[in-house]
C-alpha cells in the first residue's frame, strides 16, 4: 500500500502512547512507528525531532464573536477608564459622525476607576454611537446616543440597567438587558459573520487548534443571526472554515414540534452533520459572570453586602427547559458559574434523568465556575461533563479571587477535583473572554498562577499530560467526537500540531511554540 504521507523523526504523543512516525492516507492516520516508516509514501516529511500531539480542541469558544471582534477597539490593555476614553476618542477621529464605535475586552477589575460611563463616552465621542463590550460578554456600556434609543421601560427578566445614586442610568447594561440593543444591532449581516469565521480560523490554526465547539448560535446573548449555521456552511464552502466546528444551538431557538416534542425545524437535534460541521448541544444560560458579580451565589460576593447575583431565567423555567430538551434527545450545555447556579443545574439534570433515564447523555455544565465540595461527587455521579476554563486563572483570576474572598477561592475552577471524582474533563478558553491560545491554557492548567503571581487553588493543578489530554481527548469526548479526533491512532482523522518542545514536560511547556498544524494530514500552517 502506498500512503499519502509519512511524517517521521518525531517525538510523538498519540494520546495513548509514544511514537516517532505516523502515516496518513485519505486524511486519516493508518499506521504508527515502524509500521508507518516501512510504508511506501508519495511524500515523506522529516520533522527534525519536533514534538507531535493531536490537534488542540477548544470545547467552549465564540469563534464568530472573536473573528468579528478583531475590528473592535481593543480595550484589554487599558488600565484606567481614562485610557478607555482616549482609545474611543482616537477611533472617533477616524470615523464619520453617526457611525458605530465598538470597543471590546475591558475588565473593570483591571481599570482604575471601575466601569466606564455614558458621560465619559459622550465626551470621548459626542457625535458617534458607542458600545463597549465587557471581556466576559455579560455586560455592555453604551453612550447617551445609544441609551436614548433603548426601551428602558421594558428591561428583560434576568438583566438590569445600572443606575447612579440619583437614579440615572450609567450606561451599563448587564446580562439580559443587553437584548435591549437588538433592534439596533441584530441580526449581524451574514457576510460579516463569514468573514469573522475566516479570520478566526487563520488565528486558530496558527495556534494548533484544529477543532472547536461554538458556544451558542442563532439567538440569545451570543447569537449573531438566526441564520448563523448558514454562515458556517458558507465559510466551509468557500474554504474559509479551517477548523472542524460543532455548534451549540441557543435554547431560545427551540420550540414545540409535533412528534419530536422540543427542537428546531425539521426535527434537527444534536449530532446532525459531518466531520467538518455538526450540530452539538442546546446551549442555555443559568446565570452570569463571576468577575462581573452577576453569577448566582449561595452567599454574598466578598465585600459586596446583599449582592448574590441572579439567574438569567427563573429557576423553574430553567429546569423545565432542561427536562424538555433532555426528553427530546438533545445533549444539553448549561452555563452556570456561581455555586447556587451550579446547584440548581445539578438538581435539574438529576430530575430530568430520573424522569427519563438515558445512557451516555453527556450533558454539560459550561464553566462550572464555583463548585462546592459536597457537589463534586454529584457532578461525576450523574455522568455530567464540566467545561471549565483553566486560562481564566491567569487572565481574570485576580478578579475572581476578589469576588469570592479567601473562604471560597479554593472552590474556583476545580480541574483536579473534577478529574479525581471521575469526570471526563475537556479544556477550553471561552475566547474572546481571554486569550485562547491553547499553549497558554495548558500552562495555566498546570501552574494556576494569577496575573499578580498568586497560586489560585494549588490543589487543583494538573500534570502536563492531564492538561494535554483535556485539550485533546477530553474536548473531543464532550462533543461525541472521540471516535474521530482527540488521539492520533489508526482510523482517526490526521489532525495534529507540531511543537518546538514537549508539552508533557512541565519545564519545557512555557517555551513551547507551534511550528506547524495539520488538518486531515495536510500542513495548513507553518511558522515563518
Coordinates of C-alpha atoms in Angstrom, one line a residue:
X1 CA 0.0 0.0 0.0
X2 CA 1.2 3.5 -0.8
X3 CA 0.1 6.2 1.6
X4 CA -0.2 9.9 1.0
X5 CA 2.4 10.9 3.5
X6 CA 4.7 9.6 6.3
X7 CA 5.7 12.1 9.0
X8 CA 8.8 10.8 10.7
X9 CA 11.7 11.7 13.0
X10 CA 9.1 13.0 15.5
X11 CA 8.7 12.9 19.3
X12 CA 5.1 12.0 19.1
X13 CA 2.4 11.7 21.8
X14 CA -0.7 10.0 20.4
X15 CA -2.8 10.4 23.5
X16 CA -2.2 6.8 24.3
X17 CA 1.4 6.1 23.6
X18 CA 4.6 7.5 22.2
X19 CA 5.6 7.2 18.5
X20 CA 8.3 8.6 16.2
X21 CA 6.3 8.3 12.9
X22 CA 2.8 8.4 11.5
X23 CA 1.4 7.5 8.1
X24 CA -1.6 9.3 6.5
X25 CA -4.0 8.1 3.9
X26 CA -7.1 9.9 2.7
X27 CA -6.8 12.3 5.7
X28 CA -6.6 9.6 8.4
X29 CA -3.9 8.0 10.4
X30 CA -3.3 4.5 9.1
X31 CA -0.1 3.4 10.9
X32 CA 2.4 4.5 13.6
X33 CA 6.1 3.9 14.3
X34 CA 7.8 1.1 12.5
X35 CA 4.6 0.2 10.6
X36 CA 4.4 3.8 9.3
X37 CA 8.1 4.1 8.3
X38 CA 8.0 0.8 6.3
X39 CA 5.2 2.0 4.0
X40 CA 5.7 3.4 0.6
X41 CA 4.6 7.1 0.5
X42 CA 4.0 9.8 -2.0
X43 CA 5.6 12.3 0.4
X44 CA 7.9 11.9 3.4
X45 CA 8.3 14.7 5.9
X46 CA 11.2 14.8 8.3
X47 CA 10.0 16.6 11.4
X48 CA 13.5 17.0 12.8
X49 CA 12.8 15.7 16.2
X50 CA 9.9 18.1 16.9
X51 CA 7.1 17.1 19.2
X52 CA 3.8 16.0 17.7
X53 CA 0.5 15.8 19.5
X54 CA -3.2 15.6 18.5
X55 CA -4.6 18.9 17.3
X56 CA -6.0 21.1 20.1
X57 CA -9.7 21.1 20.5
X58 CA -11.4 24.1 22.2
X59 CA -14.5 22.8 23.9
X60 CA -16.1 26.2 24.5
X61 CA -15.3 29.3 22.5
X62 CA -17.1 32.0 20.5
X63 CA -15.4 31.9 17.1
X64 CA -17.6 34.3 15.2
X65 CA -17.6 36.8 18.0
X66 CA -13.8 36.6 18.2
X67 CA -13.2 36.9 14.5
X68 CA -15.6 39.9 14.1
X69 CA -14.1 41.5 17.2
X70 CA -10.7 41.8 15.6
X71 CA -12.1 45.1 14.1
X72 CA -13.1 46.5 17.5
X73 CA -11.2 49.0 19.6
X74 CA -9.0 46.7 21.8
X75 CA -9.6 47.7 25.4
X76 CA -7.9 44.8 27.2
X77 CA -4.6 46.6 27.6
X78 CA -6.3 49.6 29.2
X79 CA -5.6 50.2 32.9
X80 CA -7.8 53.2 33.6
X81 CA -11.1 54.5 32.4
X82 CA -9.2 57.5 31.1
X83 CA -7.3 55.2 28.7
X84 CA -10.6 53.6 27.6
X85 CA -12.0 57.1 26.7
X86 CA -8.7 58.0 24.9
X87 CA -8.9 54.9 22.8
X88 CA -12.6 55.6 21.9
X89 CA -11.7 59.2 21.1
X90 CA -8.9 58.1 18.8
X91 CA -11.3 55.8 16.8
X92 CA -13.9 58.6 16.7
X93 CA -11.4 60.8 14.8
X94 CA -11.2 58.1 12.1
X95 CA -15.0 57.6 11.6
X96 CA -17.7 59.9 10.2
X97 CA -20.3 61.3 12.7
X98 CA -23.2 58.9 13.4
X99 CA -21.0 55.8 12.9
X100 CA -20.8 53.0 15.4
X101 CA -17.7 52.6 17.6
X102 CA -17.3 49.2 19.2
X103 CA -14.8 48.5 21.9
X104 CA -14.2 45.2 23.4
X105 CA -12.3 43.4 26.2
X106 CA -12.4 45.8 29.1
X107 CA -12.4 44.5 32.6
X108 CA -13.4 46.8 35.4
X109 CA -11.3 44.8 37.9
X110 CA -8.2 46.0 36.0
X111 CA -9.3 49.6 35.5
X112 CA -8.5 52.5 37.8
X113 CA -12.0 54.0 38.0
X114 CA -14.1 50.9 37.5
X115 CA -16.7 50.7 34.7
X116 CA -16.7 53.4 32.0
X117 CA -19.8 55.5 32.0
X118 CA -22.0 57.0 29.3
X119 CA -21.0 60.5 30.3
X120 CA -17.3 59.7 29.8
X121 CA -18.1 58.2 26.4
X122 CA -20.2 61.2 25.5
X123 CA -17.2 63.4 26.0
X124 CA -14.9 61.0 24.1
X125 CA -17.2 60.6 21.1
X126 CA -20.0 63.1 21.2
X127 CA -21.1 62.5 17.6
X128 CA -21.0 58.7 17.4
X129 CA -22.9 55.6 18.7
X130 CA -20.6 53.9 21.2
X131 CA -20.8 50.4 22.7
X132 CA -18.1 48.8 24.9
X133 CA -18.2 45.1 25.4
X134 CA -17.1 43.7 28.8
X135 CA -14.5 41.0 28.4
X136 CA -16.9 38.5 30.0
X137 CA -19.6 39.2 27.4
X138 CA -22.1 39.6 30.2
X139 CA -22.3 43.4 30.2
X140 CA -22.1 46.3 27.9
X141 CA -21.6 50.1 28.4
X142 CA -23.2 52.5 25.9
X143 CA -23.2 56.2 25.4
X144 CA -26.2 58.5 25.6
X145 CA -26.8 58.5 21.9
X146 CA -27.4 54.7 22.1
X147 CA -29.1 54.8 25.5
X148 CA -31.7 57.3 24.3
X149 CA -32.8 54.8 21.6
X150 CA -33.4 51.9 24.1
X151 CA -36.8 50.8 25.6
X152 CA -35.6 51.2 29.2
X153 CA -39.2 50.7 30.4
X154 CA -39.1 47.1 29.3
X155 CA -35.9 45.6 30.6
X156 CA -36.0 41.8 30.0
X157 CA -36.1 39.5 33.1
X158 CA -32.6 38.3 34.0
X159 CA -30.9 41.6 33.5
X160 CA -30.7 45.1 34.7
X161 CA -29.8 48.7 33.7
X162 CA -27.4 50.1 36.3
X163 CA -28.2 53.5 37.8
X164 CA -26.2 56.0 39.8
X165 CA -27.0 57.5 43.2
X166 CA -29.5 59.8 41.5
X167 CA -31.4 57.0 39.7
X168 CA -29.9 58.0 36.3
X169 CA -28.6 55.2 34.0
X170 CA -24.8 55.0 34.0
X171 CA -24.8 53.3 30.5
X172 CA -24.1 49.8 32.0
X173 CA -26.4 47.1 30.8
X174 CA -26.0 43.7 32.5
X175 CA -26.9 40.3 31.3
X176 CA -30.3 40.1 29.5
X177 CA -30.6 43.9 29.5
X178 CA -28.1 43.7 26.6
X179 CA -31.0 42.4 24.5
X180 CA -32.4 46.0 24.5
X181 CA -29.7 46.7 21.9
X182 CA -31.1 44.1 19.5
X183 CA -33.3 46.5 17.5
X184 CA -30.1 48.5 16.7
X185 CA -27.6 45.7 16.2
X186 CA -29.3 42.4 15.3
X187 CA -29.0 40.5 13.0
X188 CA -25.4 40.7 12.0
X189 CA -25.1 40.6 8.2
X190 CA -24.2 37.0 7.1
X191 CA -21.2 38.1 5.1
X192 CA -19.8 39.8 8.3
X193 CA -20.1 36.5 10.2
X194 CA -18.5 34.6 7.3
X195 CA -15.6 37.0 7.2
X196 CA -15.2 36.7 11.0
X197 CA -15.1 32.9 10.9
X198 CA -12.4 33.0 8.2
X199 CA -10.2 35.4 10.3
X200 CA -10.7 33.3 13.4
X201 CA -9.8 30.1 11.6
X202 CA -6.5 31.5 10.5
X203 CA -5.6 32.5 14.0
X204 CA -6.7 29.2 15.4
X205 CA -4.6 27.2 13.0
X206 CA -1.5 29.2 13.9
X207 CA -2.1 28.2 17.5
X208 CA -2.5 24.5 16.8
X209 CA -6.3 24.5 17.1
X210 CA -8.0 22.0 14.7
X211 CA -11.4 21.6 16.3
X212 CA -13.8 23.9 18.2
X213 CA -17.2 24.0 19.8
X214 CA -19.1 27.2 19.2
X215 CA -20.9 28.0 22.5
X216 CA -24.2 29.4 21.1
X217 CA -25.6 30.2 17.7
X218 CA -28.9 31.5 16.4
X219 CA -30.2 33.6 19.3
X220 CA -29.7 34.6 22.9
X221 CA -26.9 36.8 24.2
X222 CA -24.2 35.2 22.0
X223 CA -26.1 34.5 18.7
X224 CA -25.2 36.8 15.8
X225 CA -28.0 35.9 13.4
X226 CA -30.9 33.4 13.1
X227 CA -29.1 32.1 10.0
X228 CA -25.8 31.6 11.8
X229 CA -25.4 27.9 10.7
X230 CA -25.7 29.1 7.2
X231 CA -22.7 31.4 7.8
X232 CA -20.7 28.3 8.9
X233 CA -21.8 26.5 5.8
X234 CA -20.8 29.4 3.5
X235 CA -17.4 29.7 5.3
X236 CA -16.8 26.0 4.7
X237 CA -17.9 26.1 1.0
X238 CA -15.5 29.0 0.4
X239 CA -12.6 27.3 2.1
X240 CA -12.6 29.8 5.0
X241 CA -13.6 27.4 7.8
X242 CA -10.2 25.9 8.5
X243 CA -11.2 24.1 11.7
X244 CA -13.8 21.5 12.5
X245 CA -16.8 23.0 14.2
X246 CA -19.5 21.7 16.5
X247 CA -22.1 24.4 17.1
X248 CA -24.3 24.7 20.1
X249 CA -27.9 25.9 19.4
X250 CA -29.3 28.7 21.6
X251 CA -32.2 27.5 23.7
X252 CA -34.3 30.4 22.5
X253 CA -34.3 28.8 19.0
X254 CA -36.0 25.6 20.2
X255 CA -39.8 25.3 20.1
X256 CA -42.6 22.8 20.2
X257 CA -42.6 20.3 17.3
X258 CA -45.2 17.6 16.6
X259 CA -43.9 14.1 17.3
X260 CA -40.5 15.4 18.3
X261 CA -41.6 17.5 21.3
X262 CA -39.0 20.2 21.5
X263 CA -36.4 21.1 18.9
X264 CA -35.6 23.1 15.8
X265 CA -37.3 23.0 12.4
X266 CA -37.2 19.7 10.6
X267 CA -36.7 17.9 13.9
X268 CA -32.9 18.5 13.8
X269 CA -31.1 17.9 17.1
X270 CA -27.6 17.1 18.5
X271 CA -25.4 15.0 16.2
X272 CA -26.5 16.0 12.7
X273 CA -23.6 16.9 10.4
X274 CA -20.3 15.5 9.3
X275 CA -16.6 15.6 10.2
X276 CA -16.4 19.4 9.4
X277 CA -19.6 20.9 10.7
X278 CA -22.2 19.4 13.0
X279 CA -25.0 20.4 15.4
X280 CA -24.0 20.0 19.0
X281 CA -25.8 20.6 22.3
X282 CA -28.6 23.0 23.1
X283 CA -27.0 26.0 25.0
X284 CA -28.8 27.9 27.7
X285 CA -27.8 30.3 30.4
X286 CA -28.5 29.9 34.1
X287 CA -26.6 32.9 35.5
X288 CA -24.0 35.5 34.7
X289 CA -20.4 36.4 35.3
X290 CA -18.1 35.9 38.3
X291 CA -15.8 38.9 37.7
X292 CA -18.9 41.0 36.8
X293 CA -20.6 39.8 40.1
X294 CA -23.8 38.7 38.4
X295 CA -23.3 34.9 38.9
X296 CA -25.9 33.3 41.1
X297 CA -24.3 32.6 44.5
X298 CA -25.5 31.0 47.8
X299 CA -23.8 33.8 49.8
X300 CA -22.9 37.4 49.2
X301 CA -19.9 38.3 47.0
X302 CA -16.9 39.3 49.0
X303 CA -17.1 43.0 50.3
X304 CA -20.4 43.4 48.5
X305 CA -23.2 43.0 51.1
X306 CA -26.5 41.9 49.7
X307 CA -25.2 41.0 46.2
X308 CA -25.6 37.3 45.4
X309 CA -26.0 37.8 41.7
X310 CA -29.1 36.4 39.9
X311 CA -30.4 33.9 37.4
X312 CA -31.0 34.9 33.8
X313 CA -34.2 32.9 33.7
X314 CA -36.5 31.8 36.6
X315 CA -35.2 28.6 38.2
X316 CA -38.4 26.7 37.4
X317 CA -38.3 27.7 33.8
X318 CA -34.6 26.6 33.6
X319 CA -35.5 23.2 35.0
X320 CA -38.4 22.8 32.6
X321 CA -36.3 23.7 29.6
X322 CA -33.6 21.2 30.6
X323 CA -36.4 18.5 31.1
X324 CA -38.0 19.2 27.7
X325 CA -34.7 19.2 25.8
X326 CA -33.5 16.0 27.5
X327 CA -36.7 14.2 26.7
X328 CA -36.4 15.3 23.1
X329 CA -32.9 13.7 22.8
X330 CA -30.7 16.8 22.9
X331 CA -27.3 17.0 24.5
X332 CA -27.6 20.0 26.8
X333 CA -24.9 22.5 27.8
X334 CA -25.9 24.9 30.6
X335 CA -23.9 28.0 31.5
X336 CA -23.6 28.0 35.3
X337 CA -20.8 29.9 37.1
X338 CA -22.0 30.7 40.6
X339 CA -22.3 27.9 43.2
X340 CA -26.1 28.5 43.5
X341 CA -26.5 28.2 39.7
X342 CA -24.4 25.1 39.7
X343 CA -26.6 23.6 42.5
X344 CA -29.8 24.4 40.6
X345 CA -28.5 23.0 37.3
X346 CA -27.3 19.8 39.0
X347 CA -30.7 19.3 40.5
X348 CA -32.4 20.0 37.2
X349 CA -30.3 17.4 35.4
X350 CA -30.9 14.9 38.2
X351 CA -34.6 15.3 37.9
X352 CA -34.6 15.0 34.1
X353 CA -32.5 11.9 34.2
X354 CA -34.7 10.4 36.9
X355 CA -37.9 11.1 34.9
X356 CA -36.4 9.9 31.6
X357 CA -33.3 7.7 32.1
X358 CA -30.8 8.0 29.2
X359 CA -27.4 6.4 28.9
X360 CA -24.4 8.4 27.7
X361 CA -26.2 11.7 27.6
X362 CA -23.0 13.7 28.1
X363 CA -24.9 16.7 29.4
X364 CA -22.6 19.6 30.3
X365 CA -22.2 22.4 32.8
X366 CA -20.4 25.2 31.0
X367 CA -17.8 26.9 33.2
X368 CA -18.9 25.2 36.4
X369 CA -17.0 28.0 38.0
X370 CA -17.7 27.7 41.7
X371 CA -18.2 24.1 42.8
X372 CA -18.9 23.3 46.5
X373 CA -17.1 20.3 47.9
X374 CA -20.3 18.3 48.5
X375 CA -21.3 18.6 44.9
X376 CA -18.1 17.4 43.2
X377 CA -19.2 13.7 43.6
X378 CA -22.7 14.5 42.4
X379 CA -21.4 16.1 39.2
X380 CA -19.5 12.9 38.4
X381 CA -22.2 10.5 39.6
X382 CA -24.7 12.0 37.2
X383 CA -22.3 11.4 34.3
X384 CA -22.1 15.2 33.6
X385 CA -19.2 16.9 31.8
X386 CA -17.9 20.1 33.4
X387 CA -16.5 22.5 30.9
X388 CA -14.1 24.9 32.9
X389 CA -11.5 27.3 31.5
X390 CA -8.1 26.9 33.0
X391 CA -6.9 30.0 31.2
X392 CA -9.2 32.1 33.4
X393 CA -7.0 31.6 36.4
X394 CA -4.2 33.7 34.9
X395 CA -6.0 36.3 33.0
X396 CA -9.0 37.1 35.2
X397 CA -8.1 35.1 38.3
X398 CA -7.4 38.1 40.5
X399 CA -10.9 39.4 39.8
X400 CA -12.4 36.0 40.6
X401 CA -10.5 35.9 43.9
X402 CA -11.7 39.4 44.8
X403 CA -15.3 38.3 44.1
X404 CA -15.1 35.2 46.2
X405 CA -12.9 36.0 49.1
X406 CA -10.4 33.6 50.7
X407 CA -13.1 31.2 52.2
X408 CA -14.4 30.2 48.7
X409 CA -11.5 30.8 46.3
X410 CA -10.5 27.1 46.6
X411 CA -13.8 26.2 45.0
X412 CA -13.0 28.1 41.9
X413 CA -12.5 26.2 38.6
X414 CA -11.7 22.9 40.3
X415 CA -10.0 21.0 37.5
X416 CA -8.2 18.3 39.5
X417 CA -11.2 17.7 41.8
X418 CA -13.3 17.1 38.7
X419 CA -10.8 14.6 37.3
X420 CA -10.3 12.8 40.6
X421 CA -14.0 12.4 41.0
X422 CA -14.2 10.6 37.7
X423 CA -15.4 13.3 35.3
X424 CA -14.1 13.4 31.7
X425 CA -12.5 16.8 31.6
X426 CA -12.4 18.9 28.4
X427 CA -10.4 22.1 28.0
X428 CA -11.5 25.4 26.6
X429 CA -10.9 29.2 26.6
X430 CA -14.3 30.9 26.2
X431 CA -12.4 33.1 23.8
X432 CA -12.6 36.1 23.3
X433 CA -13.2 36.4 27.1
X434 CA -9.5 35.6 27.4
X435 CA -6.6 34.9 25.1
X436 CA -7.5 31.5 23.7
X437 CA -4.1 30.1 22.6
X438 CA -4.0 26.5 23.9
X439 CA -0.3 26.6 24.9
X440 CA -1.2 29.4 27.3
X441 CA -4.2 27.4 28.6
X442 CA -2.1 24.3 29.2
X443 CA 0.5 26.3 31.1
X444 CA -2.2 27.9 33.3
X445 CA -3.9 24.5 34.0
X446 CA -0.5 23.3 35.3
X447 CA 0.7 26.4 37.1
X448 CA -2.6 28.1 38.2
X449 CA -0.9 31.4 38.8
X450 CA -2.9 34.6 38.5
X451 CA -1.5 37.7 36.8
X452 CA -0.5 39.0 40.2
X453 CA 1.5 35.8 40.8
X454 CA -0.9 34.2 43.3
X455 CA -1.4 30.5 43.1
X456 CA -5.2 30.0 43.0
X457 CA -6.1 26.6 44.4
X458 CA -2.7 24.8 44.2
X459 CA -4.5 21.5 44.9
X460 CA -6.3 21.9 41.6
X461 CA -3.2 21.9 39.5
X462 CA -3.0 19.3 36.7
X463 CA 0.0 17.4 35.4
X464 CA 1.1 18.5 31.9
X465 CA -0.2 15.2 30.5
X466 CA -3.6 15.6 32.2
X467 CA -3.9 19.1 30.8
X468 CA -2.9 18.0 27.3
X469 CA -5.4 15.1 27.4
X470 CA -8.1 17.5 28.4
X471 CA -7.3 19.8 25.4
X472 CA -7.4 16.8 23.0
X473 CA -9.4 13.7 24.0
X474 CA -11.5 15.3 26.8
X475 CA -12.8 18.0 24.4
X476 CA -13.5 15.5 21.7
X477 CA -15.4 13.3 24.1
X478 CA -17.5 16.3 25.2
X479 CA -18.6 16.7 21.6
X480 CA -19.2 13.0 21.0
X481 CA -16.3 13.1 18.6
X482 CA -13.7 10.9 20.3
X483 CA -14.1 8.3 17.6
X484 CA -12.7 10.8 15.0
X485 CA -10.4 13.2 16.8
X486 CA -8.6 13.7 20.1
X487 CA -6.0 11.0 19.7
X488 CA -3.6 10.0 16.9
X489 CA -4.4 6.3 16.5
X490 CA -5.1 4.4 13.3
X491 CA -8.5 5.2 11.9
X492 CA -8.7 8.7 13.4
X493 CA -8.5 11.9 11.4
X494 CA -4.9 13.1 11.0
X495 CA -5.3 16.4 12.8
X496 CA -2.1 17.2 14.6
X497 CA 0.2 20.0 15.8
X498 CA 4.0 20.1 15.6
X499 CA 5.6 21.9 18.6
X500 CA 9.1 23.1 19.4
X501 CA 9.1 21.5 22.8
X502 CA 7.4 18.5 24.6
X503 CA 4.2 19.8 26.2
X504 CA 4.1 16.8 28.6
X505 CA 7.2 18.1 30.4
X506 CA 6.4 20.9 32.8
X507 CA 9.8 22.7 32.5
X508 CA 9.6 22.9 28.7
X509 CA 5.9 23.8 28.4
X510 CA 6.3 27.6 28.9
X511 CA 8.8 27.7 26.0
X512 CA 6.8 25.6 23.5
X513 CA 5.6 27.2 20.3
X514 CA 3.6 26.0 17.3
X515 CA 5.8 25.1 14.4
X516 CA 3.1 23.6 12.2
X517 CA -0.5 22.5 12.2
X518 CA -2.0 19.7 10.1
X519 CA -5.7 19.0 9.3
X520 CA -6.6 15.7 7.6
X521 CA -2.8 15.1 7.2
X522 CA -2.1 18.3 5.2
X523 CA 0.0 21.1 6.7
X524 CA -2.2 24.1 6.8
X525 CA 0.0 26.4 8.9
X526 CA 3.8 26.6 9.2
X527 CA 5.8 29.0 11.3
X528 CA 7.6 31.6 9.2

